[in-house]
XYZ file of C-alpha atoms in Angstrom:
620
model
C 120.656 90.073 169.202
C 119.332 87.632 166.601
C 116.515 88.585 164.244
C 116.563 92.301 164.926
C 116.930 94.937 162.208
C 118.458 98.304 163.036
C 116.009 101.205 162.817
C 117.375 102.462 159.495
C 116.506 99.189 157.767
C 112.889 99.380 158.893
C 112.748 103.001 157.758
C 114.269 102.016 154.397
C 111.634 99.289 153.882
C 108.807 101.684 154.792
C 110.202 104.396 152.493
C 110.546 102.015 149.526
C 107.031 100.656 150.027
C 105.595 104.190 150.371
C 107.253 105.242 147.108
C 105.943 102.047 145.506
C 102.354 102.789 146.532
C 102.597 106.391 145.279
C 104.062 105.558 141.865
C 101.806 102.556 141.256
C 98.658 104.516 142.215
C 98.264 106.262 138.787
C 97.509 102.861 137.252
C 94.161 102.943 139.072
C 93.030 105.888 136.920
C 92.195 104.825 133.325
C 92.651 107.303 130.478
C 89.737 109.086 128.825
C 89.159 108.668 125.083
C 89.742 112.055 123.452
C 90.443 113.918 120.237
C 93.243 116.445 120.004
C 93.273 119.519 117.772
C 96.421 121.343 116.704
C 97.427 123.686 113.910
C 98.624 122.284 110.605
C 101.684 124.507 111.119
C 103.413 125.639 114.293
C 102.400 129.232 113.549
C 98.687 128.396 113.978
C 97.628 128.249 117.619
C 94.358 126.775 118.859
C 92.211 129.299 120.730
C 89.008 129.010 122.751
C 86.911 130.058 119.758
C 88.086 127.077 117.675
C 87.598 124.765 120.655
C 84.048 126.050 121.205
C 83.262 125.533 117.513
C 84.438 121.936 117.762
C 82.433 121.350 120.950
C 79.277 122.778 119.400
C 79.709 120.638 116.279
C 79.987 117.523 118.457
C 76.919 118.506 120.483
C 74.915 119.008 117.283
C 76.042 115.554 116.118
C 74.835 113.989 119.370
C 78.335 113.145 120.682
C 78.742 113.799 124.405
C 81.839 115.727 125.525
C 83.102 115.128 129.053
C 85.462 118.128 129.233
C 87.584 120.446 127.093
C 90.969 122.016 127.750
C 93.591 124.193 126.068
C 97.351 123.738 126.314
C 100.500 124.704 124.424
C 100.054 121.531 122.346
C 96.534 122.465 121.222
C 92.968 121.721 122.264
C 91.733 118.509 123.864
C 88.144 117.258 123.944
C 87.515 114.369 126.348
C 84.722 111.993 125.342
C 82.586 109.614 127.365
C 82.820 106.622 125.019
C 85.785 105.252 123.126
C 83.477 104.341 120.265
C 82.777 108.065 119.750
C 86.378 108.895 118.835
C 86.233 108.181 115.093
C 82.835 109.882 114.496
C 83.967 112.853 116.610
C 87.163 113.186 114.616
C 85.240 113.308 111.319
C 82.775 115.889 112.680
C 85.504 118.220 114.014
C 87.677 117.913 110.898
C 84.710 118.843 108.718
C 83.886 121.811 110.965
C 87.411 123.269 111.263
C 88.804 122.493 107.801
C 92.298 121.690 106.521
C 94.121 124.325 108.589
C 93.835 122.089 111.659
C 95.081 118.585 112.449
C 92.524 116.439 114.268
C 93.924 113.261 115.825
C 92.852 110.531 118.217
C 94.289 110.522 121.700
C 93.940 109.176 125.236
C 93.799 111.845 127.953
C 95.227 110.989 131.384
C 92.990 111.211 134.467
C 95.753 110.957 137.078
C 95.157 113.416 139.962
C 97.214 116.590 139.904
C 98.988 115.822 143.189
C 100.328 112.558 141.755
C 101.381 114.258 138.523
C 103.213 116.906 140.546
C 105.346 114.081 141.980
C 106.119 112.795 138.493
C 103.834 109.785 138.947
C 102.303 108.600 135.663
C 100.447 105.427 134.710
C 102.269 102.525 133.161
C 102.395 102.508 129.358
C 100.286 99.771 127.814
C 101.095 98.104 124.517
C 98.799 98.014 121.515
C 97.526 94.581 122.523
C 96.229 95.962 125.848
C 95.332 99.634 125.576
C 95.382 100.038 121.817
C 96.996 102.982 120.102
C 97.086 104.791 116.796
C 97.741 103.008 113.529
C 98.928 105.042 110.549
C 99.210 103.606 107.056
C 101.374 105.963 104.997
C 101.472 105.724 101.219
C 104.538 106.939 99.345
C 103.758 108.952 96.207
C 106.030 107.237 93.685
C 104.993 109.585 90.870
C 106.317 112.559 92.841
C 109.496 110.599 93.590
C 110.053 110.021 89.888
C 109.226 113.628 89.057
C 111.689 114.923 91.651
C 114.476 112.670 90.375
C 113.757 113.658 86.757
C 114.132 117.326 87.749
C 117.535 116.620 89.268
C 118.677 114.735 86.147
C 117.283 117.488 83.921
C 119.270 120.116 85.809
C 122.466 118.052 85.543
C 122.005 117.441 81.796
C 121.301 121.097 81.064
C 124.253 122.176 83.185
C 126.506 119.858 81.173
C 125.225 121.205 77.835
C 125.634 124.817 78.953
C 129.171 124.083 80.137
C 130.046 122.610 76.733
C 128.184 125.466 74.975
C 125.712 123.246 73.183
C 122.588 125.202 72.258
C 119.298 123.490 73.101
C 115.669 124.280 73.769
C 113.826 123.128 76.888
C 110.690 121.073 76.254
C 108.141 119.763 78.787
C 109.123 116.483 80.407
C 106.968 113.426 79.694
C 106.434 111.059 82.645
C 109.894 109.571 83.279
C 111.626 111.174 80.307
C 113.438 114.464 79.599
C 112.920 116.178 76.231
C 115.305 118.634 74.608
C 115.056 120.352 71.252
C 117.969 121.113 68.869
C 118.106 123.338 65.823
C 120.541 121.226 63.778
C 121.880 117.678 63.552
C 125.382 118.720 64.632
C 124.182 120.051 68.002
C 122.040 116.937 68.501
C 124.942 114.568 67.842
C 127.313 116.509 70.113
C 124.747 116.550 72.927
C 124.055 112.852 72.469
C 127.769 112.055 72.693
C 128.245 114.154 75.838
C 125.228 112.616 77.577
C 126.268 109.041 76.748
C 129.710 109.682 78.286
C 128.371 111.300 81.491
C 125.137 109.383 82.093
C 124.409 105.686 81.749
C 120.880 105.716 83.176
C 119.093 106.862 80.016
C 117.650 105.189 76.947
C 118.184 107.850 74.252
C 115.862 108.177 71.281
C 115.631 110.956 68.673
C 112.760 112.185 66.525
C 112.016 115.138 64.284
C 108.934 117.293 64.707
C 108.025 120.570 62.975
C 111.558 120.970 61.665
C 113.049 120.561 65.127
C 115.225 117.645 66.226
C 114.077 116.276 69.581
C 116.094 114.112 71.944
C 114.152 112.005 74.461
C 116.021 110.759 77.543
C 114.014 108.023 79.282
C 115.208 106.378 82.496
C 115.937 102.679 82.148
C 113.681 100.119 83.842
C 116.527 99.153 86.165
C 116.955 102.790 87.225
C 113.206 103.228 87.760
C 113.161 100.167 90.033
C 116.180 101.525 91.894
C 114.442 104.898 92.450
C 111.291 103.189 93.757
C 113.296 101.042 96.166
C 115.380 104.000 97.304
C 112.267 106.117 97.891
C 110.539 103.586 100.128
C 113.754 102.774 102.030
C 114.661 106.436 102.548
C 111.152 107.265 103.726
C 111.158 104.251 106.039
C 114.442 105.390 107.617
C 113.184 108.969 107.908
C 109.929 107.899 109.566
C 111.854 105.793 112.087
C 114.117 108.760 112.874
C 111.151 111.089 113.274
C 109.351 108.664 115.585
C 112.523 108.400 117.685
C 112.702 112.209 117.836
C 109.108 112.223 119.110
C 110.063 109.907 121.974
C 107.260 107.377 121.452
C 107.737 104.195 123.475
C 108.278 100.966 121.528
C 106.753 102.063 118.196
C 106.289 99.779 115.226
C 107.564 101.145 111.910
C 107.712 98.686 109.037
C 107.238 98.424 105.292
C 104.039 97.043 103.813
C 103.970 96.118 100.152
C 105.676 98.122 97.436
C 104.910 101.677 98.535
C 103.355 101.715 102.011
C 104.676 102.143 105.558
C 102.879 101.064 108.731
C 103.388 103.136 111.889
C 101.860 102.041 115.192
C 102.198 104.279 118.247
C 101.267 102.466 121.463
C 99.791 104.440 124.323
C 98.619 107.234 121.959
C 100.553 110.156 123.411
C 100.639 113.359 121.354
C 99.202 111.946 118.155
C 98.431 115.319 116.579
C 102.107 116.250 116.795
C 103.076 112.800 115.498
C 100.716 113.090 112.545
C 102.027 116.511 111.587
C 105.690 115.506 111.897
C 105.357 112.139 110.141
C 103.369 113.408 107.200
C 105.388 116.465 106.277
C 107.713 116.334 103.326
C 109.604 119.289 104.811
C 112.126 119.470 102.027
C 114.112 122.471 100.914
C 115.240 123.829 97.593
C 118.004 126.389 97.165
C 117.702 128.486 93.990
C 119.246 131.644 92.605
C 117.060 134.639 91.905
C 116.519 135.064 88.180
C 118.381 137.868 86.465
C 116.372 140.686 84.924
C 115.076 139.799 81.491
C 115.227 136.037 82.125
C 112.837 134.037 79.917
C 109.817 132.178 81.313
C 111.424 128.911 80.242
C 114.405 129.561 82.537
C 112.562 131.092 85.518
C 109.327 130.827 87.474
C 107.605 132.981 90.123
C 107.428 132.024 93.809
C 105.468 133.609 96.642
C 106.834 134.291 100.107
C 105.537 132.350 103.085
C 105.265 135.652 104.870
C 102.134 137.460 103.596
C 102.335 140.914 102.058
C 105.539 140.494 100.051
C 105.429 140.438 96.233
C 106.397 137.254 94.325
C 109.984 136.815 93.087
C 111.241 135.210 89.879
C 113.688 132.359 90.571
C 115.744 130.187 88.274
C 114.261 126.794 87.485
C 117.593 125.067 88.084
C 118.309 123.857 91.639
C 121.537 124.416 93.567
C 120.851 121.707 96.150
C 117.877 120.150 97.965
C 117.301 119.130 101.574
C 118.586 115.624 100.780
C 122.146 116.960 101.113
C 121.541 118.148 104.709
C 123.387 116.041 107.305
C 122.602 118.075 110.430
C 120.353 120.971 111.395
C 120.067 122.810 114.717
C 117.724 125.587 115.777
C 119.287 128.678 117.380
C 119.092 132.471 117.386
C 121.036 135.072 115.460
C 122.763 138.118 116.934
C 119.446 140.002 116.938
C 117.570 137.271 118.794
C 115.671 136.067 115.730
C 115.214 132.310 115.125
C 117.472 130.576 112.632
C 118.523 127.065 111.623
C 122.213 126.180 111.305
C 122.696 123.828 108.343
C 125.471 121.299 107.717
C 125.731 119.721 104.254
C 127.409 116.533 103.087
C 130.549 116.714 100.929
C 128.730 116.704 97.591
C 126.187 119.263 98.771
C 128.915 121.549 100.095
C 130.754 121.334 96.766
C 127.602 122.219 94.801
C 126.798 125.109 97.131
C 130.339 126.470 96.922
C 130.396 126.185 93.137
C 127.070 128.029 92.778
C 127.759 130.840 95.255
C 131.406 131.377 94.304
C 130.487 132.605 90.837
C 127.341 134.489 91.910
C 128.489 136.806 94.715
C 126.149 139.790 94.841
C 123.110 137.880 93.541
C 120.215 136.761 95.733
C 119.628 133.153 96.762
C 116.249 131.872 97.924
C 115.432 129.031 100.304
C 112.139 127.381 99.337
C 110.152 125.334 101.844
C 108.104 122.486 100.309
C 104.966 121.094 101.951
C 102.147 118.769 100.955
C 98.965 120.530 102.088
C 95.760 118.475 102.456
C 92.701 119.609 100.525
C 89.440 118.113 101.793
C 86.092 118.195 100.070
C 82.830 116.399 100.773
C 80.814 114.649 98.097
C 77.386 113.073 98.285
C 77.475 109.442 97.251
C 74.822 106.734 97.274
C 75.917 103.648 99.202
C 73.497 100.672 99.245
C 70.626 102.960 98.375
C 71.433 105.485 101.115
C 72.825 108.906 100.237
C 75.821 109.751 102.403
C 78.282 112.607 102.536
C 81.742 111.114 101.979
C 85.027 112.858 102.660
C 87.448 112.954 99.732
C 90.984 114.085 100.525
C 93.687 115.097 98.073
C 97.025 116.834 98.486
C 98.454 119.933 96.902
C 102.159 120.705 96.826
C 102.995 124.163 98.157
C 106.370 125.789 97.522
C 107.025 129.124 99.192
C 110.118 131.212 99.914
C 111.158 131.380 103.564
C 114.407 133.258 103.018
C 115.818 135.507 100.283
C 119.276 136.882 100.973
C 122.153 138.383 99.028
C 125.221 136.158 98.634
C 128.034 138.043 100.363
C 130.727 135.424 99.813
C 131.145 131.818 98.713
C 129.314 129.378 100.980
C 130.479 125.910 101.904
C 129.147 122.990 103.921
C 127.957 125.158 106.823
C 125.594 128.129 106.722
C 122.319 129.303 108.276
C 118.684 129.839 107.275
C 116.858 132.899 108.599
C 113.435 134.448 107.996
C 111.554 131.769 109.957
C 108.215 132.413 111.623
C 109.048 131.951 115.312
C 111.022 129.544 117.438
C 108.474 126.748 116.971
C 108.956 126.748 113.213
C 112.758 126.796 113.478
C 112.716 123.873 115.933
C 110.330 121.868 113.761
C 112.304 122.530 110.575
C 115.548 121.515 112.301
C 113.939 118.317 113.623
C 112.598 117.340 110.197
C 115.868 118.028 108.392
C 117.913 116.323 111.110
C 115.735 113.210 110.922
C 116.265 113.091 107.183
C 114.402 114.345 104.180
C 111.670 112.316 102.571
C 112.539 111.051 99.123
C 108.871 111.488 98.152
C 105.689 112.837 99.748
C 103.612 110.489 101.901
C 99.869 110.521 102.399
C 97.824 109.113 105.277
C 96.030 106.320 103.470
C 94.529 105.050 106.723
C 94.329 106.086 110.368
C 92.551 104.076 113.031
C 92.719 103.094 116.636
C 94.090 99.665 117.437
C 91.917 97.645 119.756
C 93.315 94.732 121.755
C 94.733 92.364 119.168
C 93.587 89.311 121.103
C 90.140 90.690 121.838
C 88.696 92.195 124.989
C 87.768 88.751 126.362
C 91.342 87.500 126.082
C 92.678 90.570 127.908
C 90.167 90.140 130.735
C 91.102 86.465 130.902
C 94.790 87.397 131.070
C 94.198 89.697 134.027
C 91.912 87.135 135.652
C 94.572 84.477 135.178
C 97.036 86.700 137.052
C 94.610 87.175 139.940
C 93.697 83.482 140.090
C 97.367 82.569 139.910
C 98.143 84.841 142.842
C 95.195 83.398 144.783
C 96.197 79.755 144.290
C 99.868 80.470 144.996
C 98.827 82.233 148.209
C 96.501 79.399 149.289
C 99.208 76.840 148.583
C 101.941 78.561 150.557
C 99.572 79.335 153.458
C 98.475 75.687 153.572
C 102.082 74.462 153.603
C 103.759 77.084 155.812
C 100.787 78.450 157.801
C 101.513 81.804 159.412
C 104.828 82.176 157.569
C 102.901 81.498 154.367
C 100.583 84.391 155.227
C 103.627 86.668 155.608
C 104.891 85.465 152.218
C 101.492 86.311 150.686
C 101.683 89.860 152.061
C 105.216 90.166 150.637
C 103.930 88.849 147.281
C 101.227 91.542 147.139
C 103.812 94.212 147.986
C 106.034 92.776 145.254
C 103.276 93.381 142.685
C 102.907 96.968 143.907
C 106.644 97.614 143.578
C 106.789 95.969 140.144
C 103.978 98.179 138.802
C 105.626 101.247 140.342
C 109.010 100.402 138.824
C 107.507 99.851 135.369
C 105.670 103.178 135.648
C 108.799 105.072 136.720
C 110.912 103.527 133.933
C 108.135 104.109 131.363
C 108.247 100.412 130.455
C 105.473 99.172 128.176
C 103.223 96.402 129.461
C 102.041 93.913 126.840
C 100.038 90.718 127.088
C 103.264 88.642 127.143
C 104.377 91.048 129.882
C 101.466 89.835 131.989
C 102.872 86.323 131.559
C 106.144 87.684 132.919
C 104.301 89.062 135.953
C 102.682 85.682 136.612
C 106.120 84.059 136.384
C 107.426 86.656 138.846
C 104.813 85.523 141.386
C 106.130 81.994 141.273
C 109.744 83.165 141.476
C 109.011 85.441 144.457
C 107.289 82.622 146.355
C 110.071 80.244 145.370
C 112.546 82.353 147.358
C 110.299 82.146 150.434
C 109.908 78.383 149.959
C 113.702 77.979 150.111
C 113.916 80.109 153.257
C 110.995 78.479 155.079
C 112.123 74.954 154.164
C 115.571 75.727 155.586
C 113.995 77.027 158.822
C 112.014 73.789 159.122
C 115.150 71.694 158.636
C 117.088 73.613 161.273
C 114.247 73.233 163.815
C 114.013 69.514 163.018
C 117.759 69.269 163.735
C 117.140 70.612 167.255
C 118.135 74.242 166.706
C 116.366 76.967 168.722
C 113.613 78.920 166.962
C 115.564 82.210 166.909
C 118.718 80.539 165.573
C 116.649 78.546 163.015
C 115.085 81.748 161.652
C 118.470 83.436 161.435
C 120.155 80.495 159.722
C 117.197 79.930 157.395
C 117.401 83.434 155.917
C 121.207 83.594 155.839
C 121.951 80.163 154.357
C 119.200 80.280 151.731
C 120.389 83.660 150.454
C 123.221 82.240 148.315
C 120.938 79.764 146.524
C 118.314 82.469 145.938
C 120.919 84.898 144.553
C 122.417 82.312 142.176
C 118.988 81.270 140.848
C 117.877 84.867 140.251
C 121.140 85.897 138.591
C 120.908 83.086 136.047
C 117.269 83.997 135.339
C 118.245 87.660 134.983
C 120.944 86.663 132.475
C 118.354 84.856 130.355
C 116.036 87.890 130.599
C 118.827 90.138 129.341
C 119.452 87.855 126.358
C 115.725 87.790 125.521
C 115.574 91.595 125.654
C 118.703 92.060 123.526
C 117.839 89.524 120.834
C 114.048 89.467 120.924
C 111.529 91.843 119.403
C 107.992 92.954 120.241
C 106.220 90.485 122.561
C 109.464 88.758 123.559
C 110.880 92.062 124.821
C 107.688 92.741 126.776
C 108.050 89.395 128.536
C 111.760 89.970 129.218
C 111.154 93.438 130.730
C 108.550 92.363 133.292
C 110.445 89.203 134.202
C 113.743 91.064 134.715
C 112.196 93.869 136.756
C 110.273 91.264 138.751
C 113.559 89.639 139.770
C 114.734 92.853 141.452
C 111.432 93.506 143.252
C 111.017 89.878 144.364
C 114.538 89.796 145.804
C 113.677 92.861 147.886
C 110.257 91.680 149.087
C 111.028 87.974 149.528
C 114.176 88.638 151.541
C 114.158 92.093 153.171
C 110.416 92.701 153.561
C 109.581 89.155 154.666
C 112.502 89.122 157.105
C 111.504 92.544 158.399
C 107.994 91.277 159.199
C 109.406 88.075 160.776
C 111.833 90.109 162.892
C 109.069 92.438 164.111
C 106.846 89.507 165.124
C 109.334 86.890 166.342
C 112.572 88.762 167.027
C 113.605 88.961 170.691
C 110.724 86.736 171.820
C 110.935 83.246 173.294
C 108.849 81.052 171.010
C 108.953 77.353 171.739
C 107.121 76.543 168.511
C 106.759 78.265 165.148
C 103.672 78.121 162.905
C 105.641 76.875 159.944
């Protein structure tokens, strides 16, 4: 029988539409502005006491709190107004101190029953929902200092190997200083260094009867170190953002020593802030032998409290820069550990150091930049205000001290970590790549709609007006069939929103343009079908046969047109960036949903109403 679907097709249409309504429903629940509190380290957990302190501080400051909650990620305080986020963050950070990370967030309001089905709202880009903007500043002085230490270790190692006696002197900015007792030692050292290193400008002076050699890095080398530092940090930040799973982030260089990071949708920003800002580098050093001089050794404390400090050699074996892979696991006793893989040069250095020092202890030092916040009273435009001043202090502590049992190579493990969370975080940071220099949060702010709230409202209004005029047009031209096409168009929008939510696609303002284009494309398919039905009726064909032929014969043209459009969408997505990708995503997904609604759903409705009935005339 013509124009009759089997039962399974009707059930399929109903099932798809039901799933579409369920997974598009979370978009009706806007997120709450919130601030999130987490520990500066994974070992520090947020408890109810800290959350109550933060809530009380906000109440005293006159900032209304909608609700509070605790989770494994930390504490969350939901606010009533988005404009309260920045003041609330400053109040809570002042109350809790530097041991806690306070970050801006958006808290979902989706009902629990929808979340239990895996239904989440669609991600919105920075130009629609806003997000978090971080401006990270690379500390070039620390980058230079770190590189000077490496060069100093290499130079001293060379002189010791050649048995040239020298005296260590404090380094000056970007220069190494060494003292020599006689001219012969100075000349021999100078000759050795010129043969092995070409990055120094060597000058000699005499002071207090001592001959001093000054090794200053050349301007070309200094520029190379600066460029390497910003590029390495940029790559590391990108890797860390990818590890965090943030959708469509923006990570790019700004100026000579700054990196911009924008996280749309503001997911777990406290975790992002902690991961992005950590230097998380390692140093491997030998324990100093008994009787070692202060010039050749220095004391280090353990990260674990209660253990006495240990004297370690000033010279480094390797740093975290030589780590190529790191994975968290457990040892035979169930304690957390990190399995380390080094590059070829790092493995050679490690083997050389441990091969000749079996029986001695080797320490693994964890390096962090800890924030130190103080508040100063300053007069601004005649008004005395309390201003936050933040600085950073480098902290180096031992996380592992073990006896070398045999020569190590490119693979070994680090133990002595404080829980599984710390081992996982350390592995993530090392796997993503070490920072060439510490980075500081020079700026953090929420990103409002880049085109302004009025433009966003106008964009949404344009979509609604576009749908209205398209619907009025097709109803005026095709009457009752036009009404069916309008219903299919509305269902198409529901399915498109559901599909974008399920795929975690990010909707941007250009994406809205793609949705508007999808409306025209969806109606275009119905126009081809309905025009074909009209032609067949005009040629004297029966109404049932005309409906059947109209849908069947128009299908090929519709498929060809949509395939070519989909090809263009794929090219835009592959070659475009930012807004262009947002447009390509919505347009491409809209092709799939419009094919389903314009053909199957519309035909299903037509079959239910007209199939098997003797209509002499159609309202088309």
